[in-house]
Amino acid sequence: MKILVTGGAGFIGSNFIHYWLEKHPDDEIINFDLLTYAGHLESLESIKDNPHYSFIKGDITDAKAVDEVVSKVDAIIHFAAESHVDRSILDPLIFTKTNIIGTQILLEAAKKFGIKKFHHVSTDEVFGALPLDSDTKFNEETSYNPHSPYAASKASSDHLVRAYHDTFGISVTITNCSNNFGPYQDPEKFMPRMITNLLSGQKVKVYGDGKYVRDWLHVLDHARAIEMVFLNAAQGSTYCVGGMTKDVNNLEVAQKVIKLLGKSESESIEFVTDRPGHDRRYAVDWTKINKDLGWEPQYDFDSWLEKTVKWYQENESWWKPLKEKSESIYKK
Ligand code: NAD
Ligand code: TDX
């Protein structure tokens, strides 16, 4: 099968390409990515000469370039997006352009060229926020209630994907996944920002009171979920994907990482101004994907966290050149 991966130079896309080519060495992947600040071809260095992999620099909002590449493939797995909530507060319009218009342009091309499968990678943030200290979780029936411009743009893109299925009969699937962590994540995001701050002798910046809860999932568990949905799910279906069995708040995550790095807690945490419209809690009920497709996370949070901290310790040459740039947005 010939698969177009959009946004394959980003965090999840690059991990997915490594995963897919290892599991499906006979398939062919075209990585179509604009290489924004978030696209790092260094993450794909080890496979750049693989004859089953090729890279095209291009913009998903450019219909002509999209038509050209889509005409060459059987299926699309769509990761490309503006993905950082804090950036969507500073500069929301690019989120509308890339995440909404870009997705629609891809759907138009999928319609025109009779694409067999279109998988849309989405987020649990479309559902809004849950209260602290409750057992409620997001599931496939939860109403959309996005708060940030990022979440609103992803919600709109999900609606477009379903509309193209219902109206034009495009074969689509959607996954709404929780917070990913793992190798090759841009140091702008909480988990790698925290680890690389500590490795650089700086403090972890904790927003507000730190009692915000995210449902952490390792990126390779996410890749496996996408694989199962893409290959085996019914067309038009949606799956929620998450990893945690109990709530762990941001402050507790920071304490775990500080401990893994052998640092002193009192000297390693700085509470900073909160994010506007900060969602209090995310938690995902992944019963449907478990029952229908047999998916479950491979390891628990603490084991994956330890592996992830080790990866950033051992791969300073990957994150160091990105660190200054990623910190510069926080000065705004
Ligand atoms: P990322 O920001 O690390 O990577 C995004 C990639 O898209 C980059 O390589 C960038 O260059 C590319 N891109 C941006 N605009 C483009 C355009 N106009 N044309 C072509 N390429 C473009 O993002 P990520 O964290 O890897 O997220 C990937 C997808 O998964 C996104 O759709 C995101 O909404 C979704 N998602 C992310 C998480 C998470 O925790 N990171 C969780 C659930 C869902
Ligand atoms: O320095 C920080 N300190 C801090 O306390 C940063 C960067 C974040 N935070 C908090 C905000 C959130 O409560 O940590 C939590 C995680 O923040 P992010 O890494 O920015 O992730 P989040 O806003 O939860 O969104 C992420 O998960 C869902 C991804 O960025 C999205 O792309 C994905 O859809």
Short mmCIF file of C-alpha atoms and ligand atoms in Angstrom, two decimals:
data_model
loop_
_atom_site.label_atom_id
_atom_site.label_comp_id
_atom_site.label_asym_id
_atom_site.label_seq_id
_atom_site.Cartn_x
_atom_site.Cartn_y
_atom_site.Cartn_z
CA MET A 1 0.00 0.00 0.00
CA LYS A 2 1.17 3.53 -0.75
CA ILE A 3 0.34 5.86 2.15
CA LEU A 4 0.52 9.63 2.31
CA VAL A 5 1.47 10.76 5.82
CA THR A 6 0.90 14.49 6.36
CA GLY A 7 2.95 16.17 9.08
CA GLY A 8 5.37 13.26 9.25
CA ALA A 9 8.25 15.47 10.37
CA GLY A 10 6.43 16.38 13.58
CA PHE A 11 6.43 14.54 16.89
CA ILE A 12 3.71 11.91 16.41
CA GLY A 13 4.06 11.68 12.62
CA SER A 14 7.78 10.89 12.77
CA ASN A 15 7.30 8.27 15.49
CA PHE A 16 4.47 6.80 13.42
CA ILE A 17 6.61 6.55 10.26
CA HIS A 18 9.38 4.72 12.14
CA TYR A 19 6.79 2.40 13.65
CA TRP A 20 4.98 1.73 10.37
CA LEU A 21 8.04 1.00 8.26
CA GLU A 22 9.29 -1.43 10.86
CA LYS A 23 5.93 -3.25 11.04
CA HIS A 24 4.99 -2.98 7.34
CA PRO A 25 8.28 -2.92 5.42
CA ASP A 26 6.60 -3.57 2.06
CA ASP A 27 4.40 -0.47 2.26
CA GLU A 28 5.52 2.84 0.85
CA ILE A 29 5.27 6.10 2.76
CA ILE A 30 5.31 9.61 1.34
CA ASN A 31 5.84 12.19 4.07
CA PHE A 32 4.28 15.54 3.07
CA ASP A 33 5.27 18.26 5.50
CA LEU A 34 5.75 22.02 5.34
CA LEU A 35 8.59 21.94 7.88
CA THR A 36 7.18 24.70 10.06
CA TYR A 37 8.99 25.40 13.34
CA ALA A 38 7.59 22.00 14.49
CA GLY A 39 8.90 19.89 11.61
CA HIS A 40 12.28 18.24 12.19
CA LEU A 41 13.70 15.99 9.48
CA GLU A 42 16.45 15.04 11.98
CA SER A 43 13.82 12.81 13.62
CA LEU A 44 13.79 10.70 10.42
CA GLU A 45 17.53 10.68 9.77
CA SER A 46 17.87 6.90 10.24
CA ILE A 47 15.32 6.09 7.49
CA LYS A 48 16.05 8.84 4.99
CA ASP A 49 17.65 6.39 2.53
CA ASN A 50 14.98 3.69 2.92
CA PRO A 51 13.61 3.12 -0.63
CA HIS A 52 10.11 2.75 0.85
CA TYR A 53 10.21 6.28 2.30
CA SER A 54 10.21 9.66 0.57
CA PHE A 55 9.80 13.23 1.69
CA ILE A 56 8.01 16.09 -0.08
CA LYS A 57 8.12 19.59 1.35
CA GLY A 58 4.62 21.00 0.88
CA ASP A 59 1.69 22.81 2.43
CA ILE A 60 -1.68 21.11 3.02
CA THR A 61 -3.39 24.45 2.31
CA ASP A 62 -1.89 24.47 -1.21
CA ALA A 63 -4.54 22.61 -3.27
CA LYS A 64 -2.31 22.15 -6.32
CA ALA A 65 0.55 20.56 -4.36
CA VAL A 66 -1.94 18.43 -2.42
CA ASP A 67 -3.62 17.18 -5.62
CA GLU A 68 -0.27 16.24 -7.06
CA VAL A 69 0.77 14.11 -4.12
CA VAL A 70 -2.67 12.63 -3.38
CA SER A 71 -2.95 11.45 -6.99
CA LYS A 72 0.00 9.10 -6.30
CA VAL A 73 -1.28 7.29 -3.17
CA ASP A 74 -3.91 4.76 -1.99
CA ALA A 75 -4.52 6.12 1.50
CA ILE A 76 -3.93 9.16 3.72
CA ILE A 77 -3.03 9.36 7.40
CA HIS A 78 -3.41 13.00 8.38
CA PHE A 79 -1.26 14.35 11.23
CA ALA A 80 -0.31 17.80 9.89
CA ALA A 81 -1.57 20.57 12.13
CA GLU A 82 -0.65 23.50 14.27
CA SER A 83 -0.65 21.65 17.57
CA HIS A 84 0.36 23.89 20.48
CA VAL A 85 -2.40 25.43 22.64
CA ASP A 86 -0.17 28.29 23.88
CA ARG A 87 0.66 29.30 20.29
CA SER A 88 -3.06 29.24 19.44
CA ILE A 89 -3.57 31.88 22.13
CA LEU A 90 -0.78 34.07 20.69
CA ASP A 91 -1.65 33.61 16.99
CA PRO A 92 -4.99 31.83 16.42
CA LEU A 93 -5.51 32.46 12.68
CA ILE A 94 -2.87 30.04 11.43
CA PHE A 95 -4.70 27.31 13.39
CA THR A 96 -7.86 27.99 11.39
CA LYS A 97 -5.94 27.99 8.13
CA THR A 98 -3.87 24.84 8.66
CA ASN A 99 -6.19 22.72 10.76
CA ILE A 100 -9.52 23.53 9.12
CA ILE A 101 -8.79 24.69 5.56
CA GLY A 102 -5.83 22.30 5.23
CA THR A 103 -7.96 19.33 6.28
CA GLN A 104 -10.72 20.32 3.85
CA ILE A 105 -8.25 20.62 0.96
CA LEU A 106 -7.00 17.12 1.73
CA LEU A 107 -10.58 15.82 1.84
CA GLU A 108 -11.33 17.44 -1.53
CA ALA A 109 -8.29 15.69 -3.01
CA ALA A 110 -9.33 12.39 -1.40
CA LYS A 111 -12.72 12.78 -3.11
CA LYS A 112 -11.22 13.71 -6.47
CA PHE A 113 -8.71 10.82 -6.58
CA GLY A 114 -10.88 8.10 -4.98
CA ILE A 115 -8.66 7.59 -1.93
CA LYS A 116 -9.42 4.23 -0.30
CA LYS A 117 -8.88 5.29 3.33
CA PHE A 118 -8.52 8.64 5.06
CA HIS A 119 -7.50 8.50 8.72
CA HIS A 120 -7.76 11.76 10.68
CA VAL A 121 -5.61 12.13 13.79
CA SER A 122 -7.49 14.25 16.32
CA THR A 123 -7.46 15.11 19.99
CA ASP A 124 -9.49 14.71 23.18
CA GLU A 125 -9.35 18.52 23.57
CA VAL A 126 -12.36 18.82 21.24
CA PHE A 127 -14.52 17.65 24.18
CA GLY A 128 -13.54 20.54 26.49
CA ALA A 129 -12.71 19.99 30.15
CA LEU A 130 -13.84 17.69 32.95
CA PRO A 131 -14.12 18.63 36.65
CA LEU A 132 -11.35 17.64 39.06
CA ASP A 133 -12.03 14.81 41.51
CA SER A 134 -14.69 13.17 39.38
CA ASP A 135 -14.89 9.80 37.66
CA THR A 136 -16.25 11.25 34.40
CA LYS A 137 -14.33 10.55 31.22
CA PHE A 138 -14.61 11.51 27.56
CA ASN A 139 -15.93 8.86 25.22
CA GLU A 140 -17.16 8.63 21.62
CA GLU A 141 -20.59 9.98 22.62
CA THR A 142 -19.32 13.07 24.48
CA SER A 143 -20.52 16.39 23.00
CA TYR A 144 -17.93 18.69 21.51
CA ASN A 145 -17.15 21.73 23.67
CA PRO A 146 -13.71 23.05 22.69
CA HIS A 147 -12.17 25.98 24.60
CA SER A 148 -8.89 27.02 22.99
CA PRO A 149 -8.56 28.17 19.36
CA TYR A 150 -6.47 25.01 18.83
CA ALA A 151 -9.22 22.74 20.17
CA ALA A 152 -11.90 24.63 18.20
CA SER A 153 -9.93 24.21 14.97
CA LYS A 154 -9.47 20.47 15.57
CA ALA A 155 -13.19 20.14 16.40
CA SER A 156 -14.06 21.84 13.09
CA SER A 157 -11.73 19.52 11.21
CA ASP A 158 -13.39 16.47 12.79
CA HIS A 159 -16.80 17.75 11.65
CA LEU A 160 -15.52 18.24 8.11
CA VAL A 161 -14.09 14.72 8.01
CA ARG A 162 -17.47 13.27 9.08
CA ALA A 163 -19.32 15.53 6.64
CA TYR A 164 -17.20 14.26 3.72
CA HIS A 165 -17.97 10.70 4.78
CA ASP A 166 -21.71 11.30 5.12
CA THR A 167 -22.09 13.48 2.03
CA PHE A 168 -19.54 12.14 -0.44
CA GLY A 169 -18.99 8.61 0.84
CA ILE A 170 -15.26 9.08 1.55
CA SER A 171 -13.90 6.20 3.66
CA VAL A 172 -12.81 7.90 6.86
CA THR A 173 -11.83 7.00 10.40
CA ILE A 174 -10.99 9.34 13.30
CA THR A 175 -9.03 8.89 16.52
CA ASN A 176 -9.40 11.39 19.37
CA CYS A 177 -6.31 10.84 21.47
CA SER A 178 -5.10 12.26 24.77
CA ASN A 179 -1.72 13.90 25.55
CA ASN A 180 1.20 12.06 23.96
CA PHE A 181 4.76 11.95 25.23
CA GLY A 182 7.92 10.22 24.06
CA PRO A 183 10.95 10.79 21.79
CA TYR A 184 11.17 13.61 19.23
CA GLN A 185 8.61 15.88 20.92
CA ASP A 186 9.35 19.56 20.42
CA PRO A 187 10.60 21.06 23.70
CA GLU A 188 7.76 23.61 23.63
CA LYS A 189 5.35 21.01 25.12
CA PHE A 190 5.08 20.35 28.87
CA MET A 191 6.77 16.96 29.11
CA PRO A 192 9.90 17.66 27.00
CA ARG A 193 10.06 21.29 28.20
CA MET A 194 10.17 20.06 31.78
CA ILE A 195 12.79 17.36 31.11
CA THR A 196 15.05 19.60 29.00
CA ASN A 197 14.73 22.49 31.49
CA LEU A 198 15.94 20.19 34.26
CA LEU A 199 18.73 18.82 32.06
CA SER A 200 19.81 22.44 31.36
CA GLY A 201 19.90 23.36 35.05
CA GLN A 202 16.62 25.30 34.91
CA LYS A 203 13.36 24.87 36.78
CA VAL A 204 10.13 23.22 35.63
CA LYS A 205 7.57 25.94 34.85
CA VAL A 206 4.26 24.86 36.34
CA TYR A 207 1.21 26.81 35.18
CA GLY A 208 -1.18 28.09 37.86
CA ASP A 209 -1.65 25.77 40.83
CA GLY A 210 -0.36 22.72 38.92
CA LYS A 211 -3.53 20.80 39.69
CA TYR A 212 -4.37 20.26 36.04
CA VAL A 213 -4.82 16.69 34.89
CA ARG A 214 -3.84 15.23 31.52
CA ASP A 215 -4.36 11.67 30.29
CA TRP A 216 -0.79 10.77 29.28
CA LEU A 217 -0.17 8.21 26.54
CA HIS A 218 3.14 7.11 25.06
CA VAL A 219 3.43 8.02 21.38
CA LEU A 220 4.10 4.40 20.32
CA ASP A 221 0.89 3.27 22.01
CA HIS A 222 -0.84 5.98 19.97
CA ALA A 223 0.88 4.78 16.77
CA ARG A 224 -0.39 1.25 17.45
CA ALA A 225 -3.92 2.55 18.03
CA ILE A 226 -3.86 4.45 14.72
CA GLU A 227 -2.56 1.33 12.97
CA MET A 228 -5.41 -0.81 14.35
CA VAL A 229 -8.11 1.74 13.49
CA PHE A 230 -6.67 2.44 10.04
CA LEU A 231 -6.44 -1.26 9.16
CA ASN A 232 -9.45 -2.76 10.93
CA ALA A 233 -12.10 -0.23 11.95
CA ALA A 234 -15.41 0.28 10.16
CA GLN A 235 -15.49 3.20 7.77
CA GLY A 236 -17.02 6.31 9.32
CA SER A 237 -16.08 5.23 12.85
CA THR A 238 -14.45 7.20 15.65
CA TYR A 239 -12.28 5.91 18.50
CA CYS A 240 -11.17 7.63 21.70
CA VAL A 241 -7.63 6.74 22.79
CA GLY A 242 -6.08 7.35 26.21
CA GLY A 243 -3.65 5.76 28.59
CA MET A 244 -4.11 6.50 32.28
CA THR A 245 -5.88 4.35 34.83
CA LYS A 246 -5.75 7.05 37.52
CA ASP A 247 -5.43 10.82 37.55
CA VAL A 248 -1.93 12.29 37.93
CA ASN A 249 -1.77 16.10 37.95
CA ASN A 250 0.96 18.24 36.36
CA LEU A 251 2.66 18.88 39.69
CA GLU A 252 2.80 15.14 40.38
CA VAL A 253 4.22 14.49 36.89
CA ALA A 254 6.89 17.13 37.61
CA GLN A 255 7.72 15.47 40.94
CA LYS A 256 8.18 12.10 39.22
CA VAL A 257 10.52 13.56 36.59
CA ILE A 258 12.52 15.51 39.21
CA LYS A 259 12.96 12.28 41.16
CA LEU A 260 14.03 10.31 38.06
CA LEU A 261 16.71 12.95 37.40
CA GLY A 262 17.86 12.93 41.03
CA LYS A 263 17.11 16.66 41.53
CA SER A 264 15.86 18.48 44.61
CA GLU A 265 12.14 19.23 44.45
CA SER A 266 12.30 22.51 46.36
CA GLU A 267 14.91 23.88 43.94
CA SER A 268 13.35 22.55 40.72
CA ILE A 269 9.80 23.93 40.50
CA GLU A 270 8.65 27.44 39.61
CA PHE A 271 4.94 28.28 39.55
CA VAL A 272 4.22 30.68 36.68
CA THR A 273 1.20 32.61 35.35
CA ASP A 274 -1.60 30.31 34.26
CA ARG A 275 -2.70 29.71 30.65
CA PRO A 276 -5.94 31.62 29.79
CA GLY A 277 -8.91 29.25 29.43
CA HIS A 278 -6.80 26.38 30.82
CA ASP A 279 -8.76 23.09 30.70
CA ARG A 280 -8.79 21.57 34.19
CA ARG A 281 -8.89 17.87 33.49
CA TYR A 282 -8.81 15.43 30.59
CA ALA A 283 -9.53 11.71 30.97
CA VAL A 284 -10.38 9.29 28.21
CA ASP A 285 -12.50 6.15 28.33
CA TRP A 286 -10.85 3.80 25.82
CA THR A 287 -13.30 0.90 26.27
CA LYS A 288 -14.51 0.96 22.64
CA ILE A 289 -11.09 0.54 21.01
CA ASN A 290 -10.24 -2.12 23.58
CA LYS A 291 -13.42 -4.10 22.93
CA ASP A 292 -13.63 -3.69 19.15
CA LEU A 293 -9.95 -3.90 18.21
CA GLY A 294 -8.14 -5.30 21.25
CA TRP A 295 -5.98 -2.20 21.79
CA GLU A 296 -4.52 -1.32 25.19
CA PRO A 297 -1.45 0.63 26.30
CA GLN A 298 1.67 -1.55 26.26
CA TYR A 299 3.33 -0.29 29.47
CA ASP A 300 2.19 1.81 32.41
CA PHE A 301 2.85 5.53 32.71
CA ASP A 302 5.82 5.25 35.09
CA SER A 303 7.71 2.79 32.84
CA TRP A 304 7.19 4.91 29.74
CA LEU A 305 8.13 8.06 31.69
CA GLU A 306 11.44 6.53 32.75
CA LYS A 307 12.23 5.50 29.14
CA THR A 308 11.31 8.99 27.90
CA VAL A 309 13.48 10.83 30.43
CA LYS A 310 16.37 8.54 29.45
CA TRP A 311 15.81 9.29 25.73
CA TYR A 312 16.15 13.06 26.30
CA GLN A 313 19.23 12.46 28.47
CA GLU A 314 20.83 10.46 25.65
CA ASN A 315 19.69 12.65 22.74
CA GLU A 316 20.76 16.15 23.68
CA SER A 317 22.01 16.68 20.11
CA TRP A 318 18.39 16.38 18.91
CA TRP A 319 16.72 18.80 21.37
CA LYS A 320 19.50 21.30 22.19
CA PRO A 321 19.29 23.18 18.85
CA LEU A 322 15.50 23.55 19.32
CA LYS A 323 15.50 24.67 22.91
CA GLU A 324 16.24 28.39 22.56
CA LYS A 325 13.60 28.85 19.87
CA SER A 326 10.94 26.95 21.78
CA GLU A 327 11.60 29.01 24.93
CA SER A 328 11.33 32.28 22.99
CA ILE A 329 7.53 31.95 22.63
CA TYR A 330 7.15 31.85 26.40
CA LYS A 331 8.80 35.28 26.68
CA LYS A 332 5.89 36.82 24.68
P1 NAD B 1 3.65 18.67 15.81
O1 NAD B 1 3.38 20.13 16.01
O2 NAD B 1 4.82 18.08 16.51
O3 NAD B 1 3.84 18.36 14.25
C1 NAD B 1 3.02 18.93 13.28
C2 NAD B 1 3.69 18.71 11.92
O4 NAD B 1 2.81 19.24 10.92
C3 NAD B 1 5.04 19.42 11.77
O5 NAD B 1 5.98 18.56 11.18
C4 NAD B 1 4.72 20.58 10.83
O6 NAD B 1 5.83 20.98 10.04
C5 NAD B 1 3.59 20.01 10.00
N1 NAD B 1 2.73 21.06 9.43
C6 NAD B 1 2.20 22.13 10.05
N2 NAD B 1 1.50 22.88 9.17
C7 NAD B 1 1.58 22.24 7.98
C8 NAD B 1 1.04 22.51 6.70
N3 NAD B 1 0.30 23.61 6.46
N4 NAD B 1 1.29 21.64 5.70
C9 NAD B 1 2.04 20.52 5.92
N5 NAD B 1 2.59 20.23 7.10
C10 NAD B 1 2.35 21.08 8.13
O7 NAD B 1 2.31 17.94 16.18
P2 NAD B 1 2.10 16.52 16.91
O8 NAD B 1 2.15 16.71 18.37
O9 NAD B 1 2.96 15.52 16.26
O10 NAD B 1 0.56 16.25 16.52
C11 NAD B 1 0.23 15.58 15.31
C12 NAD B 1 -1.27 15.48 15.18
O11 NAD B 1 -1.79 14.77 16.30
C13 NAD B 1 -1.98 16.83 15.18
O12 NAD B 1 -3.05 16.77 14.28
C14 NAD B 1 -2.49 16.98 16.60
O13 NAD B 1 -3.66 17.77 16.65
C15 NAD B 1 -2.79 15.54 16.95
N6 NAD B 1 -2.71 15.18 18.38
C16 NAD B 1 -1.59 15.51 19.10
C17 NAD B 1 -1.50 15.12 20.45
C18 NAD B 1 -0.28 15.42 21.28
O14 NAD B 1 -0.30 15.14 22.48
N7 NAD B 1 0.79 15.96 20.72
C19 NAD B 1 -2.55 14.39 21.01
C20 NAD B 1 -3.67 14.06 20.23
C21 NAD B 1 -3.72 14.46 18.92
O1 TDX B 2 5.59 24.76 30.64
C1 TDX B 2 4.45 24.30 30.79
N1 TDX B 2 3.93 24.18 32.05
C2 TDX B 2 2.70 23.65 32.31
O2 TDX B 2 2.29 23.56 33.48
C3 TDX B 2 3.65 23.85 29.67
C4 TDX B 2 4.16 23.96 28.26
C5 TDX B 2 2.41 23.30 29.95
N2 TDX B 2 1.95 23.20 31.22
C6 TDX B 2 0.66 22.52 31.47
C7 TDX B 2 -0.50 22.90 30.59
C8 TDX B 2 -1.29 21.60 30.52
O3 TDX B 2 -2.09 21.47 31.68
O4 TDX B 2 0.90 21.13 31.20
C9 TDX B 2 -0.22 20.52 30.57
C10 TDX B 2 0.19 19.99 29.20
O5 TDX B 2 0.45 21.12 28.37
P1 TDX B 2 0.87 20.95 26.82
O6 TDX B 2 2.05 20.08 26.73
O7 TDX B 2 0.93 22.30 26.22
O8 TDX B 2 -0.36 20.10 26.28
P2 TDX B 2 -1.94 20.39 26.18
O9 TDX B 2 -2.25 21.82 26.21
O10 TDX B 2 -2.61 19.51 27.20
O11 TDX B 2 -2.24 19.84 24.69
C11 TDX B 2 -1.58 18.64 24.22
O12 TDX B 2 -2.40 17.52 24.27
C12 TDX B 2 -3.41 17.37 23.33
C13 TDX B 2 -1.02 18.81 22.80
O13 TDX B 2 -0.21 19.97 22.74
C14 TDX B 2 -2.11 18.85 21.80
O14 TDX B 2 -1.57 18.92 20.47
C15 TDX B 2 -2.94 17.61 21.92
O15 TDX B 2 -4.03 17.68 21.06
#
